[in-house]
mmCIF file of C-alpha atoms in Angstrom:
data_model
loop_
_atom_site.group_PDB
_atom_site.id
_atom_site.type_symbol
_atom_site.label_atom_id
_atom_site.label_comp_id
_atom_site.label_asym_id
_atom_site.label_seq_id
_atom_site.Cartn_x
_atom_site.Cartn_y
_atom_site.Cartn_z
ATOM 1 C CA UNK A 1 25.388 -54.787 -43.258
ATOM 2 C CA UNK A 2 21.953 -56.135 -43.274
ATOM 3 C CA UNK A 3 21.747 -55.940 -39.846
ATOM 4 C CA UNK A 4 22.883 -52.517 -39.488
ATOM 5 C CA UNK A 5 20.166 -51.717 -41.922
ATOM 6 C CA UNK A 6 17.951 -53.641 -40.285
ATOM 7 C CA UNK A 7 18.111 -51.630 -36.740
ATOM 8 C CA UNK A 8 18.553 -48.353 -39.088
ATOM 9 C CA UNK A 9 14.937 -48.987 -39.878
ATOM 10 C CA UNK A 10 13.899 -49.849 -36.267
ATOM 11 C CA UNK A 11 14.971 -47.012 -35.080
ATOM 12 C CA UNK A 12 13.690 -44.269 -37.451
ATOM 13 C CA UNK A 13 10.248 -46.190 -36.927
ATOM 14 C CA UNK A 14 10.700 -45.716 -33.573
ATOM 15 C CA UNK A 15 11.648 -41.834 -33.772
ATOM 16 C CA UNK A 16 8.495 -41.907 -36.064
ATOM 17 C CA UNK A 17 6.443 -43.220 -33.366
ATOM 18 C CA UNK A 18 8.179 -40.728 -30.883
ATOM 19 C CA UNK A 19 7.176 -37.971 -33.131
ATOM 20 C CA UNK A 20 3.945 -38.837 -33.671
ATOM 21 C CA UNK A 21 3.459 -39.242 -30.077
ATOM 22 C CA UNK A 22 4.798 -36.243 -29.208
ATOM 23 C CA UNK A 23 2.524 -34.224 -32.022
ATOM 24 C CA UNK A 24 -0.722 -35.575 -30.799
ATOM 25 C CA UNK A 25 -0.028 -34.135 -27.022
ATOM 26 C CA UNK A 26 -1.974 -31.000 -25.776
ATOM 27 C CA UNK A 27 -0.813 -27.991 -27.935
ATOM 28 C CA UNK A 28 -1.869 -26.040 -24.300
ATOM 29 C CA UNK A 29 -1.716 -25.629 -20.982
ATOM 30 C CA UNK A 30 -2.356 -23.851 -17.601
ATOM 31 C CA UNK A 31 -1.004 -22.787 -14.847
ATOM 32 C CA UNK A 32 -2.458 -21.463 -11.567
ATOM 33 C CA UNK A 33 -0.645 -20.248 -8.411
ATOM 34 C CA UNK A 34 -2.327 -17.939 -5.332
ATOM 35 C CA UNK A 35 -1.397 -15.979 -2.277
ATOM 36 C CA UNK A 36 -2.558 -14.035 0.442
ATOM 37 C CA UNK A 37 -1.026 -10.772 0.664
ATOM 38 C CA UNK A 38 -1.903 -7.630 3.473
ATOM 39 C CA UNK A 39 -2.273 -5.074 1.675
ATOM 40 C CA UNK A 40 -5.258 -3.394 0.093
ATOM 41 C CA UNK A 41 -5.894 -4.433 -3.838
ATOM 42 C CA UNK A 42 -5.356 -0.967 -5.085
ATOM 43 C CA UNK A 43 -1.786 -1.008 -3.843
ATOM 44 C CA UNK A 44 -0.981 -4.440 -5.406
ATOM 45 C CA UNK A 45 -2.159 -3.475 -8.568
ATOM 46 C CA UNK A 46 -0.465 -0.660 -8.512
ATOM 47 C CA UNK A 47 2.822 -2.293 -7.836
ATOM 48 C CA UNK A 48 2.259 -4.660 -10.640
ATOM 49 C CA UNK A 49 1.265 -2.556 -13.118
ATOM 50 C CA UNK A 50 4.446 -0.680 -12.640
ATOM 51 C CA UNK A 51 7.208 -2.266 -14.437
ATOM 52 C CA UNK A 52 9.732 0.789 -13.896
ATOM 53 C CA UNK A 53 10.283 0.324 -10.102
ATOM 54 C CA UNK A 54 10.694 -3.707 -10.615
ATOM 55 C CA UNK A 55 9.581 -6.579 -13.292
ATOM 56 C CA UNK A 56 7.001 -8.689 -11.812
ATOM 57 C CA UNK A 57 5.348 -9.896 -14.379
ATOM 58 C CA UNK A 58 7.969 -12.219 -16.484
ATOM 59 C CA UNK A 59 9.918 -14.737 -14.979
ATOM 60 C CA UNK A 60 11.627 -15.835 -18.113
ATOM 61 C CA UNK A 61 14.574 -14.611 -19.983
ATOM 62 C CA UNK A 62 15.122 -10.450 -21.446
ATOM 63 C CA UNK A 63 15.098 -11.662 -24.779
ATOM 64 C CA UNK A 64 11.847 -12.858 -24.690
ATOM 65 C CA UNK A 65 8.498 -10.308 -24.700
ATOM 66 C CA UNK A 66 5.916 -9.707 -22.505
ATOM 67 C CA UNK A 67 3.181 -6.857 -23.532
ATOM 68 C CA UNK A 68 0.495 -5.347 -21.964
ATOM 69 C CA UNK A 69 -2.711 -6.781 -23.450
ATOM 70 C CA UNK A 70 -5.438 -5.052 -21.002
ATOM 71 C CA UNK A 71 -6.222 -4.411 -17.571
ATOM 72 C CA UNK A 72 -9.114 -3.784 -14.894
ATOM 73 C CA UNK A 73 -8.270 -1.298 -12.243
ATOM 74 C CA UNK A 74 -7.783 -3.094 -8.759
ATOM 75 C CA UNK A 75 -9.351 -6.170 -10.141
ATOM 76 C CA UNK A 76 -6.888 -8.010 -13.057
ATOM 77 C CA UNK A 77 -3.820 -7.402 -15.265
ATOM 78 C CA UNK A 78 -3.726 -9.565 -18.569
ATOM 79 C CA UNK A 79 -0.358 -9.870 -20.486
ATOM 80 C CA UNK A 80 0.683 -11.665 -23.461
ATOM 81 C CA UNK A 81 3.538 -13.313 -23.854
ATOM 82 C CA UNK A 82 5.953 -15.179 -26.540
ATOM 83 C CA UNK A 83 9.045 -16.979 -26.852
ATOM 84 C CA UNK A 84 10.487 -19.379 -28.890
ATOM 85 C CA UNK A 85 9.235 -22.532 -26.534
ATOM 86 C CA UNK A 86 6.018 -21.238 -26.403
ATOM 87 C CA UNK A 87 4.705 -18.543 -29.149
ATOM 88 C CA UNK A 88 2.015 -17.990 -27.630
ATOM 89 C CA UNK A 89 0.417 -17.728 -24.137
ATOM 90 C CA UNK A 90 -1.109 -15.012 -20.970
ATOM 91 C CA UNK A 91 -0.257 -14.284 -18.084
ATOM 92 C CA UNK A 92 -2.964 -12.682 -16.143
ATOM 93 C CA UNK A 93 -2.964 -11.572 -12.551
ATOM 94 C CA UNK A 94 -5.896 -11.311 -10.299
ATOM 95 C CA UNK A 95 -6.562 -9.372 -6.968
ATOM 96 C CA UNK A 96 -9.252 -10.596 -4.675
ATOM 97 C CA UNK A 97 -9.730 -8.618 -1.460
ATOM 98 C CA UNK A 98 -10.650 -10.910 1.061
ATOM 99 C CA UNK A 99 -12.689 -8.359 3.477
ATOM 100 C CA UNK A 100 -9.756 -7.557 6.111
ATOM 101 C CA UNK A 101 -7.363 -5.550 4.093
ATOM 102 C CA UNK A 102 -5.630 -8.550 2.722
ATOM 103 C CA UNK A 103 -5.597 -9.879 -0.653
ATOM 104 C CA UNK A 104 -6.170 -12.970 -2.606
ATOM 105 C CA UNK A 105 -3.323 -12.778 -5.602
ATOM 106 C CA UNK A 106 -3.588 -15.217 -8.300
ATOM 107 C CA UNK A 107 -0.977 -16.002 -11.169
ATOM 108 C CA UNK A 108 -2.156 -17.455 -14.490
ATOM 109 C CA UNK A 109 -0.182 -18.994 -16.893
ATOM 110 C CA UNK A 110 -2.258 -19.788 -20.118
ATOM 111 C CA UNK A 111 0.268 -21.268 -23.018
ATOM 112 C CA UNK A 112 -0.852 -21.943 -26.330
ATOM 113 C CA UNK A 113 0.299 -23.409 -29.973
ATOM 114 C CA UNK A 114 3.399 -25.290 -27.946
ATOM 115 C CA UNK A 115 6.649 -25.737 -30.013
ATOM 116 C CA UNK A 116 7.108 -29.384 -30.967
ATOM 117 C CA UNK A 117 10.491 -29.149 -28.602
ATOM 118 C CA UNK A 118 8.791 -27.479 -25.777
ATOM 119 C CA UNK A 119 5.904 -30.946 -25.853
ATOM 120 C CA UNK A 120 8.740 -33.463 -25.707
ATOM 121 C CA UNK A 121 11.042 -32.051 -23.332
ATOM 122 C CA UNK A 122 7.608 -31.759 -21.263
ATOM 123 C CA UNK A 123 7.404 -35.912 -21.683
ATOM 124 C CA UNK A 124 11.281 -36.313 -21.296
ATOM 125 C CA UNK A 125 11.201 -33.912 -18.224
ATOM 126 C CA UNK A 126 8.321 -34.283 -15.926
ATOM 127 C CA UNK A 127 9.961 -31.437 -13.565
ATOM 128 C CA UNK A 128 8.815 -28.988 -16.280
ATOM 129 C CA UNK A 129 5.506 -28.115 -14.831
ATOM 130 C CA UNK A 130 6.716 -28.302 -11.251
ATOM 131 C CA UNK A 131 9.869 -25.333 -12.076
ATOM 132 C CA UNK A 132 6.918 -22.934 -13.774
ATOM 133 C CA UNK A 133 4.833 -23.405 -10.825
ATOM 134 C CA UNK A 134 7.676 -23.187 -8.247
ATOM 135 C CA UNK A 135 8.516 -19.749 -10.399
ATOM 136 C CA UNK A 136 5.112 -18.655 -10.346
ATOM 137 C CA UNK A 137 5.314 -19.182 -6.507
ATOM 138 C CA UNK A 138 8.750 -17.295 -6.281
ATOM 139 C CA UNK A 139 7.495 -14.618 -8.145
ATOM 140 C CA UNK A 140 4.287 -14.191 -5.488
ATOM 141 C CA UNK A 141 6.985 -14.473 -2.683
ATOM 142 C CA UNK A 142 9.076 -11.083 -4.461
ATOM 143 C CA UNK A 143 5.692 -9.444 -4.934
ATOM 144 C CA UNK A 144 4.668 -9.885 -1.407
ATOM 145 C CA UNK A 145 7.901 -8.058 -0.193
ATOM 146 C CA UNK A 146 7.933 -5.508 -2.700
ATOM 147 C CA UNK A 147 4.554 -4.736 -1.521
ATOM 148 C CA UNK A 148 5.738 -4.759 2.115
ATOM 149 C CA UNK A 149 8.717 -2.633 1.281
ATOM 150 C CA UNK A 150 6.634 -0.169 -0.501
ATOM 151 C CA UNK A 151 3.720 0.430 2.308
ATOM 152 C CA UNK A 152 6.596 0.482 5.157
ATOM 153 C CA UNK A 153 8.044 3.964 3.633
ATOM 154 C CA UNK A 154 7.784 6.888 5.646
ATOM 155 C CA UNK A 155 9.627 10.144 5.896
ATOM 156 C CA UNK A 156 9.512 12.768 8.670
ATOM 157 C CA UNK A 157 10.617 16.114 8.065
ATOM 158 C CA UNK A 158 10.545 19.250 10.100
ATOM 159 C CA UNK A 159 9.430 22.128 7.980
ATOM 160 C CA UNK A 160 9.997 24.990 10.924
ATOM 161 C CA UNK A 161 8.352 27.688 12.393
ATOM 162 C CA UNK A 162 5.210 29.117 10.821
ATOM 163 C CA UNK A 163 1.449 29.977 11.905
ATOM 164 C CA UNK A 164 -1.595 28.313 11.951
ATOM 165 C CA UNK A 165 -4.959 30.103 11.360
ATOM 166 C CA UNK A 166 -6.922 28.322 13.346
ATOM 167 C CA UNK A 167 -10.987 28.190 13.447
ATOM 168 C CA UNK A 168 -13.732 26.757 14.536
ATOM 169 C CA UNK A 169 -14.032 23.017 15.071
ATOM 170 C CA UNK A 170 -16.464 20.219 15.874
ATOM 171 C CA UNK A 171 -15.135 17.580 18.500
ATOM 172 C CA UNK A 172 -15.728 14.761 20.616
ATOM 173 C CA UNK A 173 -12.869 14.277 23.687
ATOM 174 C CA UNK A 174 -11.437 10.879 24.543
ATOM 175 C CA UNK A 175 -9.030 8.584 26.121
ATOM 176 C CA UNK A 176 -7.160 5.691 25.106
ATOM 177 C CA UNK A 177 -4.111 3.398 25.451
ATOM 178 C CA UNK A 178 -1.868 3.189 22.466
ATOM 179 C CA UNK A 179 -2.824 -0.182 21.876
ATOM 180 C CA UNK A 180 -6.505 0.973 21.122
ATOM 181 C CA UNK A 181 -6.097 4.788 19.546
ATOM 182 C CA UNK A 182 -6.659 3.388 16.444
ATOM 183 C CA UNK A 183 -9.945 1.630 16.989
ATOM 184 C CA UNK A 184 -10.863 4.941 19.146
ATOM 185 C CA UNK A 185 -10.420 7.700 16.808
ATOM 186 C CA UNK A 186 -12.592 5.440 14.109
ATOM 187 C CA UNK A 187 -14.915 5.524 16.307
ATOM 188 C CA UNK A 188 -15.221 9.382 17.469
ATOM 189 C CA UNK A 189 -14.926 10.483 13.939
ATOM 190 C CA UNK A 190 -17.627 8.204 13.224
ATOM 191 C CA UNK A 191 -19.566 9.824 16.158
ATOM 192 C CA UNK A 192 -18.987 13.419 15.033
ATOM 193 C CA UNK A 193 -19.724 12.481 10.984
ATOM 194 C CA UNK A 194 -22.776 11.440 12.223
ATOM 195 C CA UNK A 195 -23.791 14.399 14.182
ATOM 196 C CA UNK A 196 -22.859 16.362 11.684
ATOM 197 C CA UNK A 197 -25.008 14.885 8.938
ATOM 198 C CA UNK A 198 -27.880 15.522 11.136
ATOM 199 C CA UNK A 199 -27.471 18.677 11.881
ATOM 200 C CA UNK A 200 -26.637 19.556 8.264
ATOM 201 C CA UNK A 201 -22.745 20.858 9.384
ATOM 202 C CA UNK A 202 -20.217 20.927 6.648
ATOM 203 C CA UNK A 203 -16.844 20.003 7.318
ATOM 204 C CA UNK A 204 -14.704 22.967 6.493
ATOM 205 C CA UNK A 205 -11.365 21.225 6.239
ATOM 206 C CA UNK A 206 -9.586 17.935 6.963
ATOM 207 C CA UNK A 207 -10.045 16.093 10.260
ATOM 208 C CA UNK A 208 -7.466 16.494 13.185
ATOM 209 C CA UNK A 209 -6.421 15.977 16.843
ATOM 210 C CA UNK A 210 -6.021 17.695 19.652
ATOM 211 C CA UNK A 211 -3.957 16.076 22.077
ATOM 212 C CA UNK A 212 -5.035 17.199 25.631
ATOM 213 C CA UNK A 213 -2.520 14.795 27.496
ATOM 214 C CA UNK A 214 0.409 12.529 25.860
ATOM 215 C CA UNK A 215 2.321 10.173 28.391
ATOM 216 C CA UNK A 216 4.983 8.416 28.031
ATOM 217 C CA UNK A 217 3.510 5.039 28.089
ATOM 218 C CA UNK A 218 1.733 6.085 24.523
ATOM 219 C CA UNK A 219 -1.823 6.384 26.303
ATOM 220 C CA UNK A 220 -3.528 9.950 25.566
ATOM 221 C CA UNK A 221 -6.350 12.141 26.219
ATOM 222 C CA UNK A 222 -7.539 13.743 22.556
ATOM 223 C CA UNK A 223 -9.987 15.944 20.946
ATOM 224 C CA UNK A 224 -10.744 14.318 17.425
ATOM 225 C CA UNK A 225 -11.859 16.869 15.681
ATOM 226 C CA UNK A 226 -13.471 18.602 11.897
ATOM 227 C CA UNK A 227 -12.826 22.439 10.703
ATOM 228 C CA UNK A 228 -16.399 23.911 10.486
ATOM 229 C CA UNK A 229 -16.826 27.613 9.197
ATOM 230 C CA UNK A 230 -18.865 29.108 11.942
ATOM 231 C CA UNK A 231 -19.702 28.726 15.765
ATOM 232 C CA UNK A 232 -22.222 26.068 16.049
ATOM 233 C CA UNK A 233 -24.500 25.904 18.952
ATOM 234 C CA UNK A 234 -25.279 22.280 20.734
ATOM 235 C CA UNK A 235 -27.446 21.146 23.519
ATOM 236 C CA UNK A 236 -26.048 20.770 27.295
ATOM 237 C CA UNK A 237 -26.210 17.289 26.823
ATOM 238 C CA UNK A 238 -24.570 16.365 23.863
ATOM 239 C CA UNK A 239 -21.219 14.905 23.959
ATOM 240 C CA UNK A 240 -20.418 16.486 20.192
ATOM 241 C CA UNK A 241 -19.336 20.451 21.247
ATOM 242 C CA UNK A 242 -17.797 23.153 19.252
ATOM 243 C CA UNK A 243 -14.894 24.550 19.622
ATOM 244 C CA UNK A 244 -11.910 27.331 19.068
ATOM 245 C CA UNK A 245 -8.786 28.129 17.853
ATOM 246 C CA UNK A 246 -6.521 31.077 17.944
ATOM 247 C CA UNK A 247 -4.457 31.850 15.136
ATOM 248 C CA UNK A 248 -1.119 30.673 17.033
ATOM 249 C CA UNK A 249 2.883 30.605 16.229
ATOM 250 C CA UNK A 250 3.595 26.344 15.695
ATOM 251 C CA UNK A 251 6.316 24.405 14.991
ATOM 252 C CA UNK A 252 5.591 22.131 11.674
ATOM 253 C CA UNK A 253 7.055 19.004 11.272
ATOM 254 C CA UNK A 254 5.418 16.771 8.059
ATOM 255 C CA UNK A 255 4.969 12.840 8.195
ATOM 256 C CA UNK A 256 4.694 11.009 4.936
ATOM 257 C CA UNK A 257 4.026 7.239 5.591
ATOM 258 C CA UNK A 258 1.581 5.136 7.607
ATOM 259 C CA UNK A 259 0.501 6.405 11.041
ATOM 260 C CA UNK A 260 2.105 4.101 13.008
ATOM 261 C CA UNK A 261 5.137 6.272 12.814
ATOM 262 C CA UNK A 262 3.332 9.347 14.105
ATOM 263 C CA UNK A 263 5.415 8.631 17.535
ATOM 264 C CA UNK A 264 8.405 8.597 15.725
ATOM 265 C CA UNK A 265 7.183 12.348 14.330
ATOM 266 C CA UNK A 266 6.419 13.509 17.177
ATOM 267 C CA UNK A 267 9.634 12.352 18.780
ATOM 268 C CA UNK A 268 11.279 14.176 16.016
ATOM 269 C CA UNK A 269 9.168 17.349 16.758
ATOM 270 C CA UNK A 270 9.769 17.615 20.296
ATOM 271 C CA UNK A 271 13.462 16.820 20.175
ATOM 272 C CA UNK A 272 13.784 20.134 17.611
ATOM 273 C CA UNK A 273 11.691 22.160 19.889
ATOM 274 C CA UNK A 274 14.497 21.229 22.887
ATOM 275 C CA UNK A 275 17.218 21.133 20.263
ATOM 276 C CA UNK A 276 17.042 24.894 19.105
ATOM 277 C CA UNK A 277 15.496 26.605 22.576
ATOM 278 C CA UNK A 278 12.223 26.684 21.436
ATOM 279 C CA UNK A 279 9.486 27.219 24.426
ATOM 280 C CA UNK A 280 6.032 25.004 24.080
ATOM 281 C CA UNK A 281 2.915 27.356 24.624
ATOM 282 C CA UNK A 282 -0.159 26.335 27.165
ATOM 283 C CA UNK A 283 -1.739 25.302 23.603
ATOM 284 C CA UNK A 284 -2.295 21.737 23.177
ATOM 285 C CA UNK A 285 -0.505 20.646 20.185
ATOM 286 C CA UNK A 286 -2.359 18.976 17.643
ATOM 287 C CA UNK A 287 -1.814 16.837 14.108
ATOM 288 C CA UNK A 288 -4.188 17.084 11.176
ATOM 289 C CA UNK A 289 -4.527 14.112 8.053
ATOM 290 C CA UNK A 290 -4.523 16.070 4.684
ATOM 291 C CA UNK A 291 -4.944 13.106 2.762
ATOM 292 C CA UNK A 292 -7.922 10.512 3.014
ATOM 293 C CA UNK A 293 -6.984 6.848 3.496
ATOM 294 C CA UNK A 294 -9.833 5.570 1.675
ATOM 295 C CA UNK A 295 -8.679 7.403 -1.567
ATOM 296 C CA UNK A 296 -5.191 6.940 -0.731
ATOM 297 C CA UNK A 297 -4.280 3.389 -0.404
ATOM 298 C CA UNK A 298 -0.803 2.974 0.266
ATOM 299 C CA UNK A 299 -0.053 3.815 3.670
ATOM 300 C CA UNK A 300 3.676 5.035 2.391
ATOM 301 C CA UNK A 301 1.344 8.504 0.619
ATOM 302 C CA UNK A 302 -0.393 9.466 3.871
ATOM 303 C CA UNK A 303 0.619 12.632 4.915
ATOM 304 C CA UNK A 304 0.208 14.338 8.664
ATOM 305 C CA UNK A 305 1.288 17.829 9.833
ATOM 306 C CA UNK A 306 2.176 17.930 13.043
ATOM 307 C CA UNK A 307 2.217 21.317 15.127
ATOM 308 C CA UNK A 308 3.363 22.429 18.327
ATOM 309 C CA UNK A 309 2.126 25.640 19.660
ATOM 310 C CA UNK A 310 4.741 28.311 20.435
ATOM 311 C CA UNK A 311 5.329 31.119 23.035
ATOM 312 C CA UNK A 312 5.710 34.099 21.254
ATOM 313 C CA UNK A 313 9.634 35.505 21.404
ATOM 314 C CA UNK A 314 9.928 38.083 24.204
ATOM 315 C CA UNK A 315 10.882 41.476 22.725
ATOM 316 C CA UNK A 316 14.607 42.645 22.973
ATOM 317 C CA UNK A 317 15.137 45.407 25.347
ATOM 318 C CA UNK A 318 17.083 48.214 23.480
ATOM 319 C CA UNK A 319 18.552 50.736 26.141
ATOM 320 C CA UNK A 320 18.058 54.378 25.586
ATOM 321 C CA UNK A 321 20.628 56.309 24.303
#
């Protein structure tokens, strides 16, 4: 019996010495995980902002909260969150652009006032630390393809036959392959911007293209253009002219999404011009950008009409009676 008391004793001085142990560790800690993502800042923060499309910002159970604490537009999220392992603690999210439209993301997990079980299961279980930071990581990883999902949208939709008032224009006439069109119509509406500015022209409108020549290959001659509201008059030798055009009969056909898919638009146009008879006129058919890029992030909310000039309908002969 005395021995039983005896290692009675040891042992609750030795789950005294546990517990003291235990109490005397760090009542905090922190956590910090980072990736790369392409995709513009404004888009990511966006995404993560918006809990009702998908929950990126917990990765711990429903029953436990997670509330909004503040938030700097395109630059950091802070939340706070609780739960019965740790009462208190942020998460914050920060978005670095890095220069080339990519992103620096970083995860922080800030925990403080630690339950006494949540300290010793941390000294029982070393792998603790390593499943947060391999969840912070996973969480990154679903953020980086919801972000992907969400900039790959597009829809194309062909709206029909309507007119197009036309106007005067300011433009600058190019080719390129379709490797390069890109980098090429930067650089003409650049050029024409620029002449404008000087010459005190105001852009009437949003910027377009004419396409002179489309081959198969993707390669194309084009006019990039900007609506202006009266003829303007330019030397001989400047490569910046002015332009026309007639009010004209069009087929419409609306992109929504990233321009990449502008040859799967106009694929779509020109298959519902041969689909339903319709007859191309000798005007060049042209696609104009209603919504500017640099105020639009997402690639998935860009929005092009396309039009196709059309003959007009011959008139039906009606014999006399």
């Amino acid at each position: 019996m005395k021995a039983l008391k005896y290692i009675l004793f040891l042992l609750l001085i030795a789950i005294i010495g546990i517990s003291i142990y235990v109490a005397v560790q760090p009542n905090s800690f922190e956590i910090t995980r980072g990736k790369t993502i392409k995709a513009p800042s404004a888009v990511i923060f966006d995404i993560v902002s918006d809990t009702t499309t998908i929950d990126l910002s917990s990765f711990w159970k429903e029953t436990e909260t997670l509330n909004s604490v503040s938030d700097s537009p395109n630059d950091s999220i802070t939340l706070s969150f609780a739960s019965k392992a740790i009462p208190k603690s942020k998460l914050i999210w920060y978005f670095q652009p890095d220069g080339d439209g990519s992103t620096k993301v970083i995860r922080k997990l800030v925990a403080y006032k630690l339950s006494f079980m949540t300290k010793a299961k941390t000294l029982l279980f070393k792998e603790n630390d390593k499943i947060m930071r391999e969840q912070l990581d996973r969480s990154l990883e679903l953020l980086d393809a919801n972000v992907t999902q969400s900039m790959g949208f597009y829809d194309i939709k062909v709206d029909g036959i309507t007119e197009h008032g036309g106007g005067f224009y300011m433009y600058k006439t190019t080719s390129s392959t379709a490797s390069n069109i890109s980098n090429m119509m930067a650089q003409q509406y650049a050029a024409i911007l620029n002449f404008m500015q000087d010459n005190s022209i105001v852009a009437n409108g949003m910027p377009f293209t004419i396409y002179n020549e489309m081959k198969e290959n993707g390669s194309v001659i084009m006019s990039n253009a900007f609506p202006v509201q009266n003829q303007v008059t330019v030397t001989e030798d400047s490569n910046i002219l002015c332009g026309y055009m007639e009010r004209t009969r069009v087929l419409k056909t609306t992109l929504k999404g990233n321009y990449t898919n502008l040859v799967a638009a106009w694929n779509t146009a020109f298959k519902h011009l041969k689909d339903n008879g319709l007859e191309q006129s000798e005007a060049k058919p042209f696609e104009i950008y209603t919504n500017d890029p640099g105020a639009v992030p997402n690639p998935a909310n860009w929005i092009t009409e396309l039009y196709i000039p059309l003959k007009t309908p011959e008139p039906v002969a009606t014999e006399a009676l």
